[in-house]
GROMACS .gro file of C-alpha atoms in nm:
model
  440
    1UNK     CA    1   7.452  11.516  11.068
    2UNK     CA    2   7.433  11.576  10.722
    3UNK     CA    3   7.693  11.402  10.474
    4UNK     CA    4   7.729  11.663  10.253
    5UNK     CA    5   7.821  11.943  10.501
    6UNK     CA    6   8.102  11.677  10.596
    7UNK     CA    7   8.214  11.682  10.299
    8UNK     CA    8   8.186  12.048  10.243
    9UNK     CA    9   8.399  12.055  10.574
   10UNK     CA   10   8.708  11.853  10.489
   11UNK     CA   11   8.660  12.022  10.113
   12UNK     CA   12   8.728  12.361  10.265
   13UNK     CA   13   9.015  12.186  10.482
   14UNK     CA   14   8.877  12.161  10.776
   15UNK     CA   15   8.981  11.888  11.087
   16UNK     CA   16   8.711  11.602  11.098
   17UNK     CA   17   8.570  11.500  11.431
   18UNK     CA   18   8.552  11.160  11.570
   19UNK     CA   19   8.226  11.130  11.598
   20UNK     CA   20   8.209  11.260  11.192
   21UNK     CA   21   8.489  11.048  11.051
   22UNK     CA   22   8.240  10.770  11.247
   23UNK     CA   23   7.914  10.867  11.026
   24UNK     CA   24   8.073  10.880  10.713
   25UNK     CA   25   8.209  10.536  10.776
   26UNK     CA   26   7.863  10.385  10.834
   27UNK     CA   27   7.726  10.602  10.530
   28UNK     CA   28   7.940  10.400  10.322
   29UNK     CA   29   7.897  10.083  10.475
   30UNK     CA   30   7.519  10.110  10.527
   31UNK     CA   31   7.455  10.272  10.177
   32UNK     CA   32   7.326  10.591  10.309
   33UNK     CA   33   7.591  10.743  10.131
   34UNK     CA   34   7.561  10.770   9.732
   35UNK     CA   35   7.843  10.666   9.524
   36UNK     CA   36   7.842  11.048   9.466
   37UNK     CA   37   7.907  11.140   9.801
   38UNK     CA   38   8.122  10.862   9.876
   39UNK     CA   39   8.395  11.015   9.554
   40UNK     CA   40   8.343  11.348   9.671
   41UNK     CA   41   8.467  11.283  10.040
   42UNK     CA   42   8.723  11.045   9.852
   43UNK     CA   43   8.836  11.300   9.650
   44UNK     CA   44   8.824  11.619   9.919
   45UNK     CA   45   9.041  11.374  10.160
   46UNK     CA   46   9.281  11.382   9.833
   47UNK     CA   47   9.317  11.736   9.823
   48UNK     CA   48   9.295  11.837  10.190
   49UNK     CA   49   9.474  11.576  10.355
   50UNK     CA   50   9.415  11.432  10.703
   51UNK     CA   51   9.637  11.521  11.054
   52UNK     CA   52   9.708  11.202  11.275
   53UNK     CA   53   9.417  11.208  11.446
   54UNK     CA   54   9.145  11.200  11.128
   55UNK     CA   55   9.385  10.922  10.987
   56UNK     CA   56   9.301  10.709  11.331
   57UNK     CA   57   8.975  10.756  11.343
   58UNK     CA   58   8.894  10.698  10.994
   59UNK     CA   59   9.108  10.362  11.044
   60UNK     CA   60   8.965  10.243  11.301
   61UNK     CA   61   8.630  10.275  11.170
   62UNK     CA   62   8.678  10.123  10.876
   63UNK     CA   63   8.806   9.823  11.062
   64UNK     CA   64   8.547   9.810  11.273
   65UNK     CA   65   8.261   9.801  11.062
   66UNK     CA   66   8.270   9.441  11.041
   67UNK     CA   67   8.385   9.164  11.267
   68UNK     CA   68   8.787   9.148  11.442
   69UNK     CA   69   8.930   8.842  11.461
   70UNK     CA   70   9.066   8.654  11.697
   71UNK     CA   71   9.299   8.420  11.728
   72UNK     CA   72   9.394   8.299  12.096
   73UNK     CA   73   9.127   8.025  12.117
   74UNK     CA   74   9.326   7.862  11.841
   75UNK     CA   75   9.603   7.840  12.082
   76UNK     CA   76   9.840   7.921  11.793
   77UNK     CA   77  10.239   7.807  11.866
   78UNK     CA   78  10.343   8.107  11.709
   79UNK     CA   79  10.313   8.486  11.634
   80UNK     CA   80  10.018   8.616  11.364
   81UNK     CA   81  10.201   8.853  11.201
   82UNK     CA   82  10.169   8.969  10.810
   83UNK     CA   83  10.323   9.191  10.589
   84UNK     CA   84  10.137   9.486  10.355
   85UNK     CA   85  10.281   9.612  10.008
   86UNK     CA   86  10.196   9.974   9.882
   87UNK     CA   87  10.153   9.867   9.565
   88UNK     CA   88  10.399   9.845   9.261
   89UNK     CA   89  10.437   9.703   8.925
   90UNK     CA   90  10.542   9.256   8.936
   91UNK     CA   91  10.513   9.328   9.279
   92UNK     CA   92  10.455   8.948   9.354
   93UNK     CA   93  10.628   8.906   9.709
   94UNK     CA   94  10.312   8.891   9.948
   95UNK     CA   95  10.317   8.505   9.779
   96UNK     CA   96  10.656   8.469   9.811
   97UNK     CA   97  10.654   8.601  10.215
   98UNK     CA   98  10.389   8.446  10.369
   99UNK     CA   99  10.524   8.100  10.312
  100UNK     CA  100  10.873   8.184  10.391
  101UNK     CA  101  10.716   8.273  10.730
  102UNK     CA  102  10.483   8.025  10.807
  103UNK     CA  103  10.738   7.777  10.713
  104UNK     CA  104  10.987   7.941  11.019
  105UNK     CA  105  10.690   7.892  11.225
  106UNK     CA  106  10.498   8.255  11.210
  107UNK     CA  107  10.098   8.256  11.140
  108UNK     CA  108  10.004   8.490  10.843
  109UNK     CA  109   9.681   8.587  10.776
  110UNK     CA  110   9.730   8.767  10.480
  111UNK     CA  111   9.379   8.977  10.359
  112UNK     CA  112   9.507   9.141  10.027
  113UNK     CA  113   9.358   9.354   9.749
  114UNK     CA  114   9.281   9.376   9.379
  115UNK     CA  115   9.479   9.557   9.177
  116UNK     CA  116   9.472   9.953   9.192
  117UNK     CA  117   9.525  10.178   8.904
  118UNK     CA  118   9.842  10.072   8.698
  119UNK     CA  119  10.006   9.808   8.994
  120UNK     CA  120   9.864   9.437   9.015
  121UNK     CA  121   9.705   9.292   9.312
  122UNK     CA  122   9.773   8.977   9.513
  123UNK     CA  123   9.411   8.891   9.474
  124UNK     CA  124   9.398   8.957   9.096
  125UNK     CA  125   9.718   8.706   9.055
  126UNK     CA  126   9.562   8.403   9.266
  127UNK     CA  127   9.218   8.421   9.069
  128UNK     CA  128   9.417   8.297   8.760
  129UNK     CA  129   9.480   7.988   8.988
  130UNK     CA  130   9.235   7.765   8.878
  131UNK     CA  131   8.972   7.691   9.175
  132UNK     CA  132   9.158   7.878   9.412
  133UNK     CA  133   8.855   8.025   9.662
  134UNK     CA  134   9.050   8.425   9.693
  135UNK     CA  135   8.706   8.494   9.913
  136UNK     CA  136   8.638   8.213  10.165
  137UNK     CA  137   8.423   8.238  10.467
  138UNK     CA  138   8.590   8.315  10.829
  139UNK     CA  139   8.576   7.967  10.908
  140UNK     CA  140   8.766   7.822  10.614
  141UNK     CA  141   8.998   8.151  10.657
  142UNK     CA  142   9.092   8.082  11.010
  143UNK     CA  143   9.137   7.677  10.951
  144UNK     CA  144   9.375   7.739  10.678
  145UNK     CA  145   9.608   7.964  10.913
  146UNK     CA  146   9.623   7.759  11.182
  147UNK     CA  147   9.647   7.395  10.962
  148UNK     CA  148   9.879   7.575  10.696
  149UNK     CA  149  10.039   7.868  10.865
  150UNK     CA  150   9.936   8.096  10.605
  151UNK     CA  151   9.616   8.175  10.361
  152UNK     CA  152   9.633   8.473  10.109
  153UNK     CA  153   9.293   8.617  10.066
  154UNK     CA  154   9.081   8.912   9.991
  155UNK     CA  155   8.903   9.073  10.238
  156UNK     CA  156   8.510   8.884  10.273
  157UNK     CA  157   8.207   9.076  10.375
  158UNK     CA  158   8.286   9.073  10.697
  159UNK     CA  159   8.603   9.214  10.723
  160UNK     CA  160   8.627   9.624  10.703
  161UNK     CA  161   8.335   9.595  10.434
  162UNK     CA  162   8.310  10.026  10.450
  163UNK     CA  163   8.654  10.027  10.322
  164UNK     CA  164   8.587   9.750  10.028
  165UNK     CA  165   8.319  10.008   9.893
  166UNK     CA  166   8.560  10.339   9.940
  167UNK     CA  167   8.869  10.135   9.784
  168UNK     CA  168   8.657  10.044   9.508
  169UNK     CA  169   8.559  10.381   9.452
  170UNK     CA  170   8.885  10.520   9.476
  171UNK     CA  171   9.056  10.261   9.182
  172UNK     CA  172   8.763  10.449   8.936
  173UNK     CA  173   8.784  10.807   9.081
  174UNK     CA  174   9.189  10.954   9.046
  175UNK     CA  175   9.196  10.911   9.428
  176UNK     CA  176   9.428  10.610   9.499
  177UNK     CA  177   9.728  10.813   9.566
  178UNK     CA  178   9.586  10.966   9.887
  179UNK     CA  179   9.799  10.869  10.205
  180UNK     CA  180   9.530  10.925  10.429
  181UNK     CA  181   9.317  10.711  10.247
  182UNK     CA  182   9.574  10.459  10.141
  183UNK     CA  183   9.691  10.454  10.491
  184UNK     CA  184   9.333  10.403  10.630
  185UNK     CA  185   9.225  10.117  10.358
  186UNK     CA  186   9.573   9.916  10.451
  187UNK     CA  187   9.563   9.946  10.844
  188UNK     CA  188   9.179   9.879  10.831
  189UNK     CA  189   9.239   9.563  10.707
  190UNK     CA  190   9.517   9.441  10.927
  191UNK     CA  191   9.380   9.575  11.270
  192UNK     CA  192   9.005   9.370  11.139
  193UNK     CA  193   9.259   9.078  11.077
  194UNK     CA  194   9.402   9.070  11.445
  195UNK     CA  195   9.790   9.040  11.385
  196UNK     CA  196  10.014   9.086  11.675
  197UNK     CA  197  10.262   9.287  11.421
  198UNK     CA  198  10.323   9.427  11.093
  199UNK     CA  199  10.592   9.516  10.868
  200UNK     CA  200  10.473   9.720  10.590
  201UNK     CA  201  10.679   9.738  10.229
  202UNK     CA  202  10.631  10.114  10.109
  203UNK     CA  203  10.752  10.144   9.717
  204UNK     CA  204  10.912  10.438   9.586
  205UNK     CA  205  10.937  10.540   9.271
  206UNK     CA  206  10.759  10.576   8.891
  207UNK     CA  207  10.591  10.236   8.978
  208UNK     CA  208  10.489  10.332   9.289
  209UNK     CA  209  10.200  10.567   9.449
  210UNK     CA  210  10.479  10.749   9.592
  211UNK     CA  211  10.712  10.847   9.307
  212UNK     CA  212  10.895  11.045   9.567
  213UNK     CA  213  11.122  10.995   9.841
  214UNK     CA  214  10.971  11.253  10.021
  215UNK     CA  215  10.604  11.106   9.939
  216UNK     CA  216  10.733  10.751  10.000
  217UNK     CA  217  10.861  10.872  10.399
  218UNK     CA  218  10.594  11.040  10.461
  219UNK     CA  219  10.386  10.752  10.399
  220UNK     CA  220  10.586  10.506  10.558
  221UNK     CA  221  10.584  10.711  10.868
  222UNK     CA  222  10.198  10.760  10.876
  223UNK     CA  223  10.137  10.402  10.850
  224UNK     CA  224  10.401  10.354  11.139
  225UNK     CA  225  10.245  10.604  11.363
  226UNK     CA  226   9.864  10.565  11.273
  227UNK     CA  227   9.932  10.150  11.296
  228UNK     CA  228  10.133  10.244  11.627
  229UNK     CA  229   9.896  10.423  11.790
  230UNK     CA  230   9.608  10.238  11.730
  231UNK     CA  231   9.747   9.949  11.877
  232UNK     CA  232   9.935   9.752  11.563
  233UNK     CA  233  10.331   9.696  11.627
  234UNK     CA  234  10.444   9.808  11.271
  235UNK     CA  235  10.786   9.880  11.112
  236UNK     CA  236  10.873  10.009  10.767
  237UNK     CA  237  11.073   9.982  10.481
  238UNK     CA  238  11.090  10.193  10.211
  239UNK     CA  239  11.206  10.016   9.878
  240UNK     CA  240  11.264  10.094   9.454
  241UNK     CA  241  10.976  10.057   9.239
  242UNK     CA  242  11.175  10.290   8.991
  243UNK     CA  243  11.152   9.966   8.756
  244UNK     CA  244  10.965   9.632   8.727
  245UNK     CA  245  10.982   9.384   9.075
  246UNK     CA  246  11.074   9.051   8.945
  247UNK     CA  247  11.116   8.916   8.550
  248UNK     CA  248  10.728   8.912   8.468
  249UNK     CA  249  10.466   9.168   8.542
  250UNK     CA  250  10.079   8.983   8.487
  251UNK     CA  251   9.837   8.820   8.668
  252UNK     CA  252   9.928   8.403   8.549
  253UNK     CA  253  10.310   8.503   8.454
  254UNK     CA  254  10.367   8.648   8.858
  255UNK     CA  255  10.198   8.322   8.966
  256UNK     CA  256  10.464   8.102   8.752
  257UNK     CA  257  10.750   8.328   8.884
  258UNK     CA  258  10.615   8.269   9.188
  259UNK     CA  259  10.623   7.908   9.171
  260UNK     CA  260  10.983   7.910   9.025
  261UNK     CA  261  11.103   8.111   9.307
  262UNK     CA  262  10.983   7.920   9.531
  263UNK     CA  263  11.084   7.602   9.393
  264UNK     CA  264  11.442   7.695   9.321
  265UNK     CA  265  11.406   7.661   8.942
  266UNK     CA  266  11.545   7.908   8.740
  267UNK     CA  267  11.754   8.192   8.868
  268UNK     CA  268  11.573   8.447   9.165
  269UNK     CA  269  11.566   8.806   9.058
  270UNK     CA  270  11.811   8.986   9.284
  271UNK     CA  271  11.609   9.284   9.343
  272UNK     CA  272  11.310   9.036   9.426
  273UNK     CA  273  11.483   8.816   9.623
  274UNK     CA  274  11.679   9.132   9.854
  275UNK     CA  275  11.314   9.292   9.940
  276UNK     CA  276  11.188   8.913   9.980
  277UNK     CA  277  11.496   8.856  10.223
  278UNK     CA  278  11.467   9.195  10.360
  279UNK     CA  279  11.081   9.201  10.472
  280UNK     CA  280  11.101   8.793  10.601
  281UNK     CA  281  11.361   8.939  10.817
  282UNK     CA  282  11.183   9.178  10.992
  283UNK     CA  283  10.878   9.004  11.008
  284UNK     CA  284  11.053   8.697  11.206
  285UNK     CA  285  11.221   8.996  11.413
  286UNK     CA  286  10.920   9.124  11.547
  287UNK     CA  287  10.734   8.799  11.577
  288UNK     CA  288  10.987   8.717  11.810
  289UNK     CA  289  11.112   8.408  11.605
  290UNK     CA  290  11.440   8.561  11.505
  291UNK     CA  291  11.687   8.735  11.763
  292UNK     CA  292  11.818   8.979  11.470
  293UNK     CA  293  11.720   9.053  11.079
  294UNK     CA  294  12.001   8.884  10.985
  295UNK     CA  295  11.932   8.584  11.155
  296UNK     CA  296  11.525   8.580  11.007
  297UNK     CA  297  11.719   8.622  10.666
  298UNK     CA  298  11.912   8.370  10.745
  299UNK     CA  299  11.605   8.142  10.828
  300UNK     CA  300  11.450   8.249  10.535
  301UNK     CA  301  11.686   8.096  10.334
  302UNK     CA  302  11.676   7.801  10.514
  303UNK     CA  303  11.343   7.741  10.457
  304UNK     CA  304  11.365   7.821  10.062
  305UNK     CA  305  11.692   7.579  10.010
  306UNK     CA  306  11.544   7.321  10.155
  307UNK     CA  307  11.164   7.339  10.001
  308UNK     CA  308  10.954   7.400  10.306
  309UNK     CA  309  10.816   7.748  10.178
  310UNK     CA  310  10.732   7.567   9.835
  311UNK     CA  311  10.563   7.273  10.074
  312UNK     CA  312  10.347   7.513  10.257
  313UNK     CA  313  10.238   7.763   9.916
  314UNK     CA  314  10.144   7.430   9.744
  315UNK     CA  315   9.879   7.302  10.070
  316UNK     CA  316   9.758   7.685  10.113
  317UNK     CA  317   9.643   7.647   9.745
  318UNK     CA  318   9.495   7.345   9.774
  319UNK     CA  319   9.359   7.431  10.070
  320UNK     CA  320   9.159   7.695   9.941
  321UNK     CA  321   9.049   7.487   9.665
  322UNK     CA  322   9.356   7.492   9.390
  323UNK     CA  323   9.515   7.188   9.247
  324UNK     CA  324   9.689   6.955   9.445
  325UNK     CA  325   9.956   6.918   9.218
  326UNK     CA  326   9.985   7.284   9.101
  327UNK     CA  327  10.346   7.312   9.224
  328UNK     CA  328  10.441   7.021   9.006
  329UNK     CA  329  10.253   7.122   8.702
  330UNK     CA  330  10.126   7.489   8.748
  331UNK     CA  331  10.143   7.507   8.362
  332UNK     CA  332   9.861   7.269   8.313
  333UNK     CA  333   9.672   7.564   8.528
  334UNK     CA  334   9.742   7.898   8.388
  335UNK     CA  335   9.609   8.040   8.069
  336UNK     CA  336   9.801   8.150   7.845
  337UNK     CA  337   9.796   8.400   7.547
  338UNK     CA  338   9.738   8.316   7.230
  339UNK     CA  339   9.990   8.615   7.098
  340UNK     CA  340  10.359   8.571   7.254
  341UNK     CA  341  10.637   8.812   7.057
  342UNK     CA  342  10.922   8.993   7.178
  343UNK     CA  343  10.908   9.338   7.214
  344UNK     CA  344  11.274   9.417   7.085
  345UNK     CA  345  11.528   9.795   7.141
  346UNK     CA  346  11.596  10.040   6.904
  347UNK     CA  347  11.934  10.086   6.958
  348UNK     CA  348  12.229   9.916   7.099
  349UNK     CA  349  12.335  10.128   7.440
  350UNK     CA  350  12.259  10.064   7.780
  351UNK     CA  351  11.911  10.073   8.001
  352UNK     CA  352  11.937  10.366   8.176
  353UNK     CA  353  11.597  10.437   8.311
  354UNK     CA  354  11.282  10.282   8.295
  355UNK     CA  355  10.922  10.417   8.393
  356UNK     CA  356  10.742  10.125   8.565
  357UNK     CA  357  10.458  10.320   8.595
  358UNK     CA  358  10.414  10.316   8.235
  359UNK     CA  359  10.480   9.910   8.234
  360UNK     CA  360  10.209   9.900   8.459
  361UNK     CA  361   9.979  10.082   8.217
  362UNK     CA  362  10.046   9.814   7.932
  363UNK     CA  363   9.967   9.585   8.099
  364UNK     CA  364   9.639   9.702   8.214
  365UNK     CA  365   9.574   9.806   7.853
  366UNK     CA  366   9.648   9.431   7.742
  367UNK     CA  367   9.320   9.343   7.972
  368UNK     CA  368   9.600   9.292   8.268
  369UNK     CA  369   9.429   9.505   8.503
  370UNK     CA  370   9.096   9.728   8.516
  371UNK     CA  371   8.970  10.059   8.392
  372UNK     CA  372   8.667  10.070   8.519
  373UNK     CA  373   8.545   9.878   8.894
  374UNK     CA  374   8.364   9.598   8.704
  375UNK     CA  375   8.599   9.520   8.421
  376UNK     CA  376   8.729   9.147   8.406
  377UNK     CA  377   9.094   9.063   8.370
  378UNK     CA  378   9.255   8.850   8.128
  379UNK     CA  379   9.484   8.673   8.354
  380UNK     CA  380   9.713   8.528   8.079
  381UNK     CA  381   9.812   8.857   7.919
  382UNK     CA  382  10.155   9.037   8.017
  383UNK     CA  383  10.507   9.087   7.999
  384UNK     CA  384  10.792   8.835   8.103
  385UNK     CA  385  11.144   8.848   8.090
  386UNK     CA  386  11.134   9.217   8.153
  387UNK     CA  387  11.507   9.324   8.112
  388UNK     CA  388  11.699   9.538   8.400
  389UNK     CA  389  11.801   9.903   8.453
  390UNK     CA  390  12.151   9.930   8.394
  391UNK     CA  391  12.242   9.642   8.177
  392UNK     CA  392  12.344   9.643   7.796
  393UNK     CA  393  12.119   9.568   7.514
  394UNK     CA  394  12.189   9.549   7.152
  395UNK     CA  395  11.910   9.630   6.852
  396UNK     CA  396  11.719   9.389   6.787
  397UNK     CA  397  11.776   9.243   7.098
  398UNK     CA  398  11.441   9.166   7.357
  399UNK     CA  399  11.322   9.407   7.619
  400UNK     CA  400  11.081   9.184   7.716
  401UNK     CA  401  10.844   8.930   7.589
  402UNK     CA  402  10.511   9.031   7.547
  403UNK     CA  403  10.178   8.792   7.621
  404UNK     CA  404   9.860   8.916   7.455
  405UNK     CA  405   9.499   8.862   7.364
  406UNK     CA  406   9.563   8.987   6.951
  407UNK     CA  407   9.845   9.110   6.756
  408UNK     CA  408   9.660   9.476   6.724
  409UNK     CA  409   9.719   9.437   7.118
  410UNK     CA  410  10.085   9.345   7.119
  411UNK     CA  411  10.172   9.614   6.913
  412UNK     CA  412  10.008   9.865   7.115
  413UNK     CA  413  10.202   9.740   7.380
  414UNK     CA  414  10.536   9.735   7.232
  415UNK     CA  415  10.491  10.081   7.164
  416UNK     CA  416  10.429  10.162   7.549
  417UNK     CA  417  10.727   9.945   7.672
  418UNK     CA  418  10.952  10.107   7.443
  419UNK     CA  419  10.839  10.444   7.543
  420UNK     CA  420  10.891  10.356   7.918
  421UNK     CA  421  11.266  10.211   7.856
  422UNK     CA  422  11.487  10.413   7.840
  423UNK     CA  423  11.822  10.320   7.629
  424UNK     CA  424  12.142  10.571   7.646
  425UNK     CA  425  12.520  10.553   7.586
  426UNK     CA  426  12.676  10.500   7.947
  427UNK     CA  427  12.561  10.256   8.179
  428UNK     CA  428  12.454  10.395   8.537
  429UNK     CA  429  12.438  10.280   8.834
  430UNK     CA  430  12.101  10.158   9.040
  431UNK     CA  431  12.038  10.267   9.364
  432UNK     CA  432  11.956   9.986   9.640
  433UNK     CA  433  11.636   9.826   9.612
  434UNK     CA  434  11.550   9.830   9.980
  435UNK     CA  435  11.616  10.241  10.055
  436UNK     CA  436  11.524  10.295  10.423
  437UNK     CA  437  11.385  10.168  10.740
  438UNK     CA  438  11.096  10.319  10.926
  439UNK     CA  439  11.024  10.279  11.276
  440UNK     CA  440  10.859  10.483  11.564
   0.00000   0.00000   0.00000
């Protein structure tokens, strides 16, 4: 077979066989594909879409070009189960979830990826822990689930290394919102990790990759039926990313809200703490260690009052090489900016809208998140105290605080925030943060 007539298949929107969907795969895992060829299928998959079928295949081989795990011969006393985001702007709750579970007695092996376009990544927001390994070998990986109950980590070179290469690829090309493809990179990784289920958190909205409802079901149901039917128990819920997740949106500032959610100091953003509740819930539903959502909510909040979930996030970080006291002093282990000033409204009304997508971009033009595949991140630059859709603001009043590098930056990015807030007369009302549940 030849590559590009492959290509020139799916480019004229043709179904992909099996047994092509397989070569491509081991093009771009063994090289023999150019990065090229590699943007080109990328980008025809973009345009022409794939039926249920391709969207298998193509999963399946991306998880299987490296190793599967496998947990029984741990002898595990509870479920391995995890929990996947879509991506969306302060979209912290992966570190939030997985020790909320653990601590109610799930095992989550959590693999989880860099940031994509104008959302953050998990993996982008541990690295500004200092000495925390995001990339440890199997070994360590598998002895920090079953000693911890949890490790957050980005996927290794064993683990669906074809779909490392194509999701790299795709952040630089203008192909990331692809549901075939963003289905295929997610479920790759979670089928290669060997859960027993999966709930998957699919944003909607100008943060989001789906800035539709109807994009934002559509994807939720393909990850339900491709995860289904290739042998991953998955659920669904659809939730807002129509404005910032959370008070702070940057790689060190999620880490510290993080901490302080965990920890109980401070207040919990409602919207963060519902989809927090929400996905814990369903995750200790189909694990099979909570008899109804409202019960695993319930047990989430046990284990947050009480300061088991802090416990466990503090030993998975030292664990995989982080301070040992970083819970108690996780400022003496973040950078931060030299430049801190408030970004301030116009006018006195009320926030009525707010494009998170456009947050998202600030922040990535503070040196929050990447342009190009090998650009490094500044992980103390950012915004905090990012105000709420909805609620009144006067002039002069903060937005938000913003974190940055030089005062030429901070201005740059005052001028995007205010652009993306929206301030109007009347106060309107926000619709619920966690929109719909997906199942088969």
């Amino acid at each position: 077979m030849l590559p590009q007539e492959i290509i020139r298949r799916k480019r004229d929107g043709h179904e992909l066989s099996a047994e092509e969907i397989a070569f491509i795969v081991q093009g771009i895992h063994d090289g023999s594909l150019s990065e090229g060829q590699v943007a080109s299928f990328a980008m025809s998959v973009f345009f022409r879409g794939m039926i249920v079928r391709e969207r298998v295949a193509l999963t399946l081989g991306l998880a299987r070009s490296g190793i599967t795990l496998d947990w029984q011969d741990l002898a595990l006393p509870g479920p391995v189960i995890d929990k996947h985001s879509s991506g969306g702007v302060g979209d912290k709750v992966s570190l939030m979830l997985a020790p909320i579970v653990a601590a109610c007695g799930g095992f989550v092996p959590m693999i989880s990826g860099r940031g994509l376009g104008h959302t953050g990544g998990t993996l982008d927001k541990l690295s500004s822990i200092s000495g925390y390994e995001t990339q440890p070998d199997i070994a360590t990986f598998r002895r920090v689930v079953r000693e911890v109950g949890c490790a957050v980590i980005g996927q290794t070179d064993d683990l669906a290394p074809a779909d490392r290469r194509l999701y790299a690829v795709r952040d630089v090309t203008g192909s990331v919102e692809s549901i075939p493809l963003l289905v295929s990179s997610i479920l790759s990784k979670k089928i290669a990790a060997g859960l027993a289920g999966l709930v998957m958190d699919v944003k909607c909205g100008s943060g989001a990759f789906c800035d539709t409802e109807e994009m934002a079901r559509d994807l939720a149901r393909s990850l339900v039926a491709v995860a289904n039917q290739a042998g991953l128990p998955t659920i669904a819920l659809i939730t807002d990313m129509d404005q910032v997740l959370g008070r702070d949106v940057g790689n060190a500032l999620e880490i510290a809200e993080t901490v302080a959610y965990l920890t109980g100091t401070g207040t919990r953003e409602p919207r963060l703490h519902e989809v927090t509740l929400a996905l814990a819930g369903e995750m200790l539903v189909l694990g099979g260690l909570a008899p109804s959502v409202a019960a695993g909510r319930a047990r989430a909040e046990a284990v947050l009052a009480d300061g088991r979930a802090a416990e466990v996030f503090g030993r998975m970080v030292t664990a995989l090489g982080g301070p040992a006291d970083f819970l108690d002093h996780s400022g003496r282990y973040l950078s931060q900016a030299p430049v801190i000033r408030p970004c301030t409204a116009e006018r006195t009304g009320h926030v009525t809208g707010m494009n998170a997508r456009q947050v998202g971009i600030a922040v990535v033009a503070l040196g929050g998140g990447r342009a190009h595949a090998d650009d490094a991140i500044d992980p103390s630059v950012g915004l905090s105290e990012m105000t709420d859709v909805g609620v009144a603001v006067r002039a002069g009043n903060p937005l938000c605080i913003v974190h940055a590098a030089s005062e030429t930056d901070a201005d740059a990015a005052i001028a995007l925030v205010r652009q993306a807030i929206r301030i109007g007369d009347a106060p309107i009302a926000r619709r619920p943060v966690v929109m719909e549940r997906v199942v088969q």
